[in-house]
Short mmCIF file of C-alpha atoms in Angstrom, two decimals:
data_model
loop_
_atom_site.label_atom_id
_atom_site.label_comp_id
_atom_site.label_asym_id
_atom_site.label_seq_id
_atom_site.Cartn_x
_atom_site.Cartn_y
_atom_site.Cartn_z
CA ALA A 158 86.76 98.51 57.68
CA GLY A 159 88.31 96.62 55.24
CA LEU A 160 85.30 95.29 53.42
CA SER A 161 83.87 98.54 53.25
CA GLN A 162 87.16 100.05 51.77
CA TRP A 163 87.42 97.14 48.82
CA PHE A 164 83.61 96.47 48.87
CA PRO A 165 81.68 99.62 49.46
CA ALA A 166 78.64 98.83 46.92
CA LEU A 167 78.78 94.88 48.00
CA GLU A 168 75.02 93.21 48.13
CA LEU A 169 75.57 89.84 48.91
CA LEU A 170 78.14 88.35 51.45
CA ASP A 171 78.34 84.37 52.10
CA VAL A 172 80.78 82.94 54.51
CA SER A 173 78.81 79.89 55.27
CA GLY A 174 80.80 76.70 55.95
CA THR A 175 83.88 78.53 56.93
CA GLY A 176 84.53 77.53 60.76
CA LEU A 177 83.24 81.18 62.63
CA THR A 178 82.69 82.03 65.65
CA GLU A 179 82.06 85.58 64.99
CA MET A 180 81.23 88.27 62.65
CA GLY A 181 83.53 91.41 63.41
CA THR A 182 82.71 95.06 62.99
CA GLU A 183 83.70 95.29 59.24
CA LEU A 184 79.98 94.51 58.56
CA LEU A 185 78.62 97.73 60.44
CA SER A 186 79.64 100.25 57.55
CA LEU A 187 78.44 97.39 53.99
CA PRO A 188 75.62 100.32 53.76
CA CYS A 189 74.20 98.23 50.64
CA LEU A 190 73.99 94.35 52.20
CA HIS A 191 70.81 92.80 51.35
CA THR A 192 72.00 89.29 51.71
CA LEU A 193 73.93 87.71 54.68
CA LEU A 194 74.54 84.00 54.37
CA ALA A 195 76.85 82.47 57.47
CA LYS A 196 75.22 78.63 57.82
CA ASN A 197 76.83 75.88 58.94
CA ASN A 198 79.53 77.58 61.53
CA ARG A 199 80.10 77.98 65.25
CA LEU A 200 78.19 81.20 65.87
CA GLY A 201 76.37 81.73 69.03
CA GLY A 202 78.44 82.33 71.77
CA PRO A 203 79.05 85.47 73.45
CA GLY A 204 80.04 88.52 70.34
CA SER A 205 79.45 85.97 68.14
CA LEU A 206 77.65 89.35 66.35
CA PRO A 207 79.30 92.65 66.55
CA LYS A 208 78.08 95.08 68.71
CA GLY A 209 76.22 98.15 67.32
CA LEU A 210 74.17 95.87 64.62
CA GLY A 211 70.49 97.51 65.43
CA GLN A 212 72.30 101.24 64.80
CA ALA A 213 74.68 100.12 61.59
CA PRO A 214 73.48 101.17 58.55
CA LEU A 215 73.21 97.26 57.86
CA ALA A 216 70.34 97.42 59.84
CA ARG A 217 68.26 99.24 57.29
CA SER A 218 69.49 97.64 54.62
CA LEU A 219 69.28 93.82 55.10
CA ARG A 220 66.30 91.84 53.56
CA VAL A 221 67.89 88.12 53.83
CA LEU A 222 69.67 86.38 56.74
CA ASN A 223 70.46 82.96 57.19
CA LEU A 224 72.50 81.70 60.64
CA SER A 225 71.18 78.02 60.08
CA GLY A 226 73.51 75.11 61.05
CA ASN A 227 75.02 77.41 63.91
CA ARG A 228 75.06 76.83 67.69
CA PHE A 229 72.48 79.91 69.30
CA SER A 230 70.58 78.92 72.04
CA GLU A 231 68.52 81.95 71.79
CA VAL A 232 67.29 84.60 69.41
CA PRO A 233 69.67 87.21 69.38
CA PRO A 234 68.10 90.49 70.53
CA ALA A 235 70.00 92.19 68.01
CA LEU A 236 68.23 90.64 65.41
CA LEU A 237 65.22 91.96 66.13
CA GLN A 238 66.10 95.53 65.54
CA LEU A 239 66.60 94.45 61.77
CA ARG A 240 63.25 96.18 60.90
CA GLY A 241 63.75 95.84 56.94
CA LEU A 242 64.44 91.90 56.91
CA ARG A 243 62.20 89.85 54.89
CA SER A 244 63.82 86.26 55.77
CA LEU A 245 65.33 84.92 58.48
CA SER A 246 66.91 81.17 59.09
CA LEU A 247 67.89 79.81 62.23
CA GLY A 248 67.06 75.96 61.43
CA GLY A 249 69.27 73.63 62.88
CA ASN A 250 70.81 75.95 65.95
CA ARG A 251 70.08 74.82 69.85
CA LEU A 252 66.71 77.83 70.55
CA GLN A 253 64.63 77.37 73.30
CA GLY A 254 62.08 79.08 72.40
CA ILE A 255 60.43 82.63 70.18
CA PRO A 256 61.32 86.06 71.89
CA PRO A 257 57.42 87.72 71.83
CA ASP A 258 59.39 90.76 70.33
CA ILE A 259 59.85 88.58 67.21
CA GLN A 260 56.86 90.72 66.33
CA GLU A 261 59.15 93.42 65.45
CA LEU A 262 60.26 92.14 62.52
CA HIS A 263 57.15 93.53 60.55
CA SER A 264 58.51 93.17 56.86
CA LEU A 265 59.46 89.46 57.50
CA GLU A 266 57.92 87.09 54.83
CA PHE A 267 59.76 83.64 55.40
CA LEU A 268 60.68 82.49 59.10
CA TYR A 269 62.75 79.38 58.99
CA LEU A 270 62.69 77.98 62.96
CA GLY A 271 63.10 73.90 62.33
CA GLY A 272 65.54 71.57 64.01
CA ASN A 273 65.70 73.93 67.30
CA PHE A 274 64.30 72.55 70.71
CA ILE A 275 61.15 75.37 70.46
CA THR A 276 58.27 73.87 72.59
CA ALA A 277 55.93 77.19 72.27
CA ILE A 278 54.85 78.92 69.90
CA PRO A 279 54.19 82.95 71.42
CA PRO A 280 50.76 84.31 70.07
CA GLU A 281 52.98 87.06 69.41
CA LEU A 282 54.38 86.02 66.27
CA ALA A 283 50.55 86.78 65.07
CA LYS A 284 51.55 89.97 64.65
CA LEU A 285 54.03 89.71 61.58
CA PRO A 286 51.41 91.27 58.86
CA SER A 287 53.54 89.72 55.73
CA LEU A 288 54.42 86.73 57.35
CA ARG A 289 54.00 84.13 54.04
CA TYR A 290 55.87 81.04 54.51
CA LEU A 291 56.90 79.62 58.77
CA VAL A 292 58.77 76.34 59.18
CA LEU A 293 58.49 75.45 62.96
CA CYS A 294 59.20 71.33 61.71
CA ASP A 295 61.06 69.28 63.43
CA ASN A 296 61.01 70.83 67.02
CA LYS A 297 58.98 69.86 70.68
CA ILE A 298 56.02 72.23 70.04
CA GLN A 299 52.51 70.41 71.61
CA SER A 300 50.38 73.24 70.66
CA ILE A 301 49.47 76.05 68.48
CA PRO A 302 48.14 79.33 69.97
CA PRO A 303 44.84 79.95 68.04
CA GLN A 304 45.95 83.86 67.17
CA LEU A 305 47.99 82.19 64.23
CA ALA A 306 45.01 82.36 62.86
CA GLN A 307 45.54 86.27 62.41
CA LEU A 308 48.40 85.44 60.14
CA HIS A 309 46.42 86.44 56.97
CA SER A 310 49.13 86.27 54.73
CA LEU A 311 50.21 82.71 55.52
CA ARG A 312 50.47 80.42 52.53
CA SER A 313 52.41 77.98 53.95
CA LEU A 314 52.81 76.21 57.54
CA SER A 315 55.55 73.71 58.69
CA LEU A 316 54.61 71.59 61.76
CA HIS A 317 55.98 68.40 60.84
CA ASN A 318 57.83 66.42 63.18
CA ASN A 319 56.51 68.16 66.58
CA LEU A 320 54.52 66.83 69.23
CA LEU A 321 50.89 68.05 68.64
CA THR A 322 47.92 65.84 69.50
CA TYR A 323 45.14 68.60 67.91
CA LEU A 324 44.98 71.79 66.23
CA PRO A 325 42.86 75.01 67.09
CA ARG A 326 39.88 75.76 65.26
CA GLU A 327 40.34 78.81 64.52
CA ILE A 328 43.23 77.64 61.60
CA LEU A 329 40.33 77.38 59.38
CA ASN A 330 40.74 81.32 59.59
CA LEU A 331 44.13 80.70 57.66
CA VAL A 332 41.97 81.46 54.49
CA HIS A 333 45.18 81.52 51.90
CA LEU A 334 47.02 78.61 52.91
CA ASP A 335 47.82 76.32 50.46
CA GLU A 336 50.11 73.73 52.21
CA LEU A 337 49.99 72.27 56.11
CA SER A 338 52.24 69.59 56.88
CA LEU A 339 51.33 67.85 59.60
CA ARG A 340 53.16 64.10 59.60
CA GLY A 341 55.43 62.80 62.84
CA ASN A 342 52.93 64.11 65.41
CA PRO A 343 50.62 62.48 67.57
CA LEU A 344 47.35 63.98 66.22
CA VAL A 345 44.73 62.15 68.24
CA VAL A 346 42.85 59.47 65.72
CA ARG A 347 39.68 59.20 67.98
CA PHE A 348 37.92 61.68 69.54
CA VAL A 349 38.10 62.45 72.98
CA ARG A 350 35.35 64.26 75.10
CA ASP A 351 35.31 66.62 78.15
CA LEU A 352 39.05 66.76 78.50
CA THR A 353 38.33 69.51 81.14
CA TYR A 354 35.36 71.34 83.06
CA ASN A 355 35.86 72.96 86.01
CA PRO A 356 32.17 74.29 87.17
CA PRO A 357 30.96 77.76 86.92
CA SER A 358 31.59 80.20 89.76
CA LEU A 359 28.90 82.21 91.22
CA GLN A 360 30.06 85.31 89.09
CA GLU A 361 30.40 83.60 85.92
CA LEU A 362 26.72 82.25 86.72
CA ALA A 363 25.78 85.82 87.06
CA GLY A 364 27.56 87.03 84.00
CA ARG A 365 26.28 84.14 81.71
CA THR A 366 22.78 85.50 83.11
CA VAL A 367 22.83 88.84 82.38
CA LYS A 368 24.35 88.17 78.89
CA THR A 369 21.96 85.14 77.52
CA ARG A 370 19.22 86.91 78.77
CA ASN A 371 20.42 90.38 77.30
CA ILE A 372 19.32 92.14 80.50
CA PRO A 373 20.51 96.08 80.00
CA TYR A 374 22.97 97.31 82.53
CA THR A 375 24.97 100.74 81.96
CA PRO A 376 28.52 101.53 83.22
CA SER A 377 26.70 103.10 86.20
CA ASP A 378 24.51 100.28 87.41
CA LEU A 379 28.32 98.17 88.02
CA PRO A 380 31.52 98.16 89.40
CA GLU A 381 33.94 99.09 86.41
CA SER A 382 35.23 95.67 87.09
CA LEU A 383 32.28 93.87 86.44
CA VAL A 384 31.84 95.86 83.28
CA ARG A 385 35.15 94.58 82.16
CA TYR A 386 34.37 91.18 83.42
CA LEU A 387 31.08 90.90 81.13
CA SER A 388 32.77 92.36 78.16
CA LEU A 389 34.89 89.42 77.93
CA ALA A 390 32.06 86.92 77.50
CA SER A 391 32.64 84.39 74.55
CA ASN A 392 29.99 82.72 72.80
CA CYS A 393 29.27 78.79 72.22
CA PRO A 394 30.17 77.82 68.75
CA ASN A 395 27.36 75.40 68.94
CA PRO A 396 24.58 77.18 66.93
CA LYS A 397 22.32 75.32 69.15
CA CYS A 398 23.17 76.02 72.08
CA GLY A 399 23.05 79.93 72.28
CA GLY A 400 24.77 80.77 75.27
CA VAL A 401 27.80 82.34 76.46
CA TYR A 402 31.27 81.33 78.66
CA PHE A 403 34.00 83.56 80.73
CA ASP A 404 36.70 81.06 82.38
CA SER A 405 34.49 77.80 82.54
CA CYS A 406 34.44 75.70 79.33
CA VAL A 407 34.48 72.00 78.29
CA ARG A 408 37.43 71.86 75.73
CA GLN A 409 36.62 69.46 72.95
CA ILE A 410 38.64 67.41 70.03
CA LYS A 411 36.37 67.75 66.80
CA PHE A 412 37.27 65.76 63.74
CA VAL A 413 37.08 68.03 60.54
CA ASP A 414 37.61 66.77 57.19
CA PHE A 415 39.98 68.75 54.80
CA CYS A 416 40.06 67.94 50.90
CA GLY A 417 37.95 65.04 51.30
CA LYS A 418 40.37 62.59 52.30
CA TYR A 419 42.55 63.76 55.67
CA ARG A 420 40.47 64.06 59.15
CA LEU A 421 42.10 67.10 61.55
CA PRO A 422 41.46 67.35 65.29
CA LEU A 423 40.49 70.75 65.78
CA MET A 424 39.81 72.13 69.29
CA HIS A 425 36.54 73.66 70.54
CA TYR A 426 35.86 74.89 73.07
CA LEU A 427 31.63 75.18 74.38
CA CYS A 428 30.24 76.43 77.35
CA SER A 429 28.86 73.17 79.61
CA PRO A 430 28.96 69.32 78.82
CA GLU A 431 25.09 69.45 78.21
CA CYS A 432 26.85 71.32 74.68
CA SER A 433 29.00 68.32 73.70
CA SER A 434 27.62 65.55 71.51
CA PRO A 435 25.24 63.16 72.96
CA PHE A 436 27.71 60.05 71.66
CA SER A 437 30.84 59.25 72.51
CA SER A 438 32.24 56.73 70.36
CA ALA A 439 33.50 57.58 66.73
CA SER A 440 32.67 54.01 65.41
CA GLN A 441 29.05 53.95 65.91
CA SER A 442 26.70 53.34 62.79
CA SER A 443 24.92 55.88 62.36
CA THR A 444 26.26 59.82 61.53
CA SER A 445 27.65 61.95 64.72
CA GLN A 446 26.47 65.01 65.67
CA SER A 447 30.31 66.51 65.88
CA GLU A 448 30.34 65.03 62.39
CA SER A 449 27.45 66.44 60.86
CA ASP A 450 28.60 69.35 62.27
CA SER A 451 31.96 69.06 60.59
CA GLU A 452 30.45 68.44 57.36
CA ASP A 453 29.61 72.54 56.71
CA GLU A 454 33.20 73.47 57.96
CA ALA A 455 34.96 70.80 55.53
CA SER A 456 33.52 72.09 52.40
CA VAL A 457 34.31 75.44 53.50
CA ALA A 458 38.35 74.27 54.11
CA ALA A 459 38.34 72.02 51.44
CA HIS A 460 39.47 74.91 48.62
CA ARG A 461 41.31 76.57 50.69
CA MET A 462 44.05 73.56 51.61
CA GLN A 463 45.34 72.94 48.41
CA LYS A 464 48.09 70.67 50.06
CA VAL A 465 47.32 68.67 53.95
CA LEU A 466 50.92 66.91 54.09
CA LEU A 467 50.39 63.96 56.99
CA GLY A 468 52.13 61.18 55.11
#
């Protein structure tokens, strides 16, 4: 209670680089604290954060929390109750992943998780409506969930020094993104076709026929499970196809121009191998189907991506 007694209106507290292994309960009674900086300490073990953090006045007042350069192996669950947080930094820790409950931090605008051991991004991360800056550099991330395209407020996405070999084509939907950092990833440098294709099941073949031929049906005609299945049809993105797919599709990497300078590998999903471009080499002299398809997307994307940092 000493802090609250002597500094009842304390708004900013910086205890960085002090060798802390835990923070005491005196924090909980600081009703005006909006910025807490505790970088480069030894926090991360049991009891590092005071119990009752999520129910304390601090949980409502805190806006900025920086715990970078500590020893956390997971995002402490108590932090996910700080619903007023706008900025959260946990860079340079030992995080193995990102908890799906990160979606509870609805006010978050800045999230820094660089320099950890994160291997995957949960789709729930896309449910942060105010997120503007997302830093995931220097991790071990192998793929980006297409749901990230729902982060409509995102301005900057840092993914350098990971293990990415492609990006989902949905990334083009990040209409306000003006900085995308990708250097230090093993992004593929030539076209890769027909990565996987499992033949459709009889159920899928029937479902495709119903959808492509617009065969009418009502819930009284079919079991509820089949009605639900038919509602899950995805339209083939090939504009010359017009088909649909359910579970069976061809994954194909297609390069799209950004800013007239860079070519980024984006993942596409096609309904069958017949939808793939008939050519198989990017070195052919004639303009390929895949390249010509890219041009429309490139013209749309060029003005969106002001900075694509690949160097």
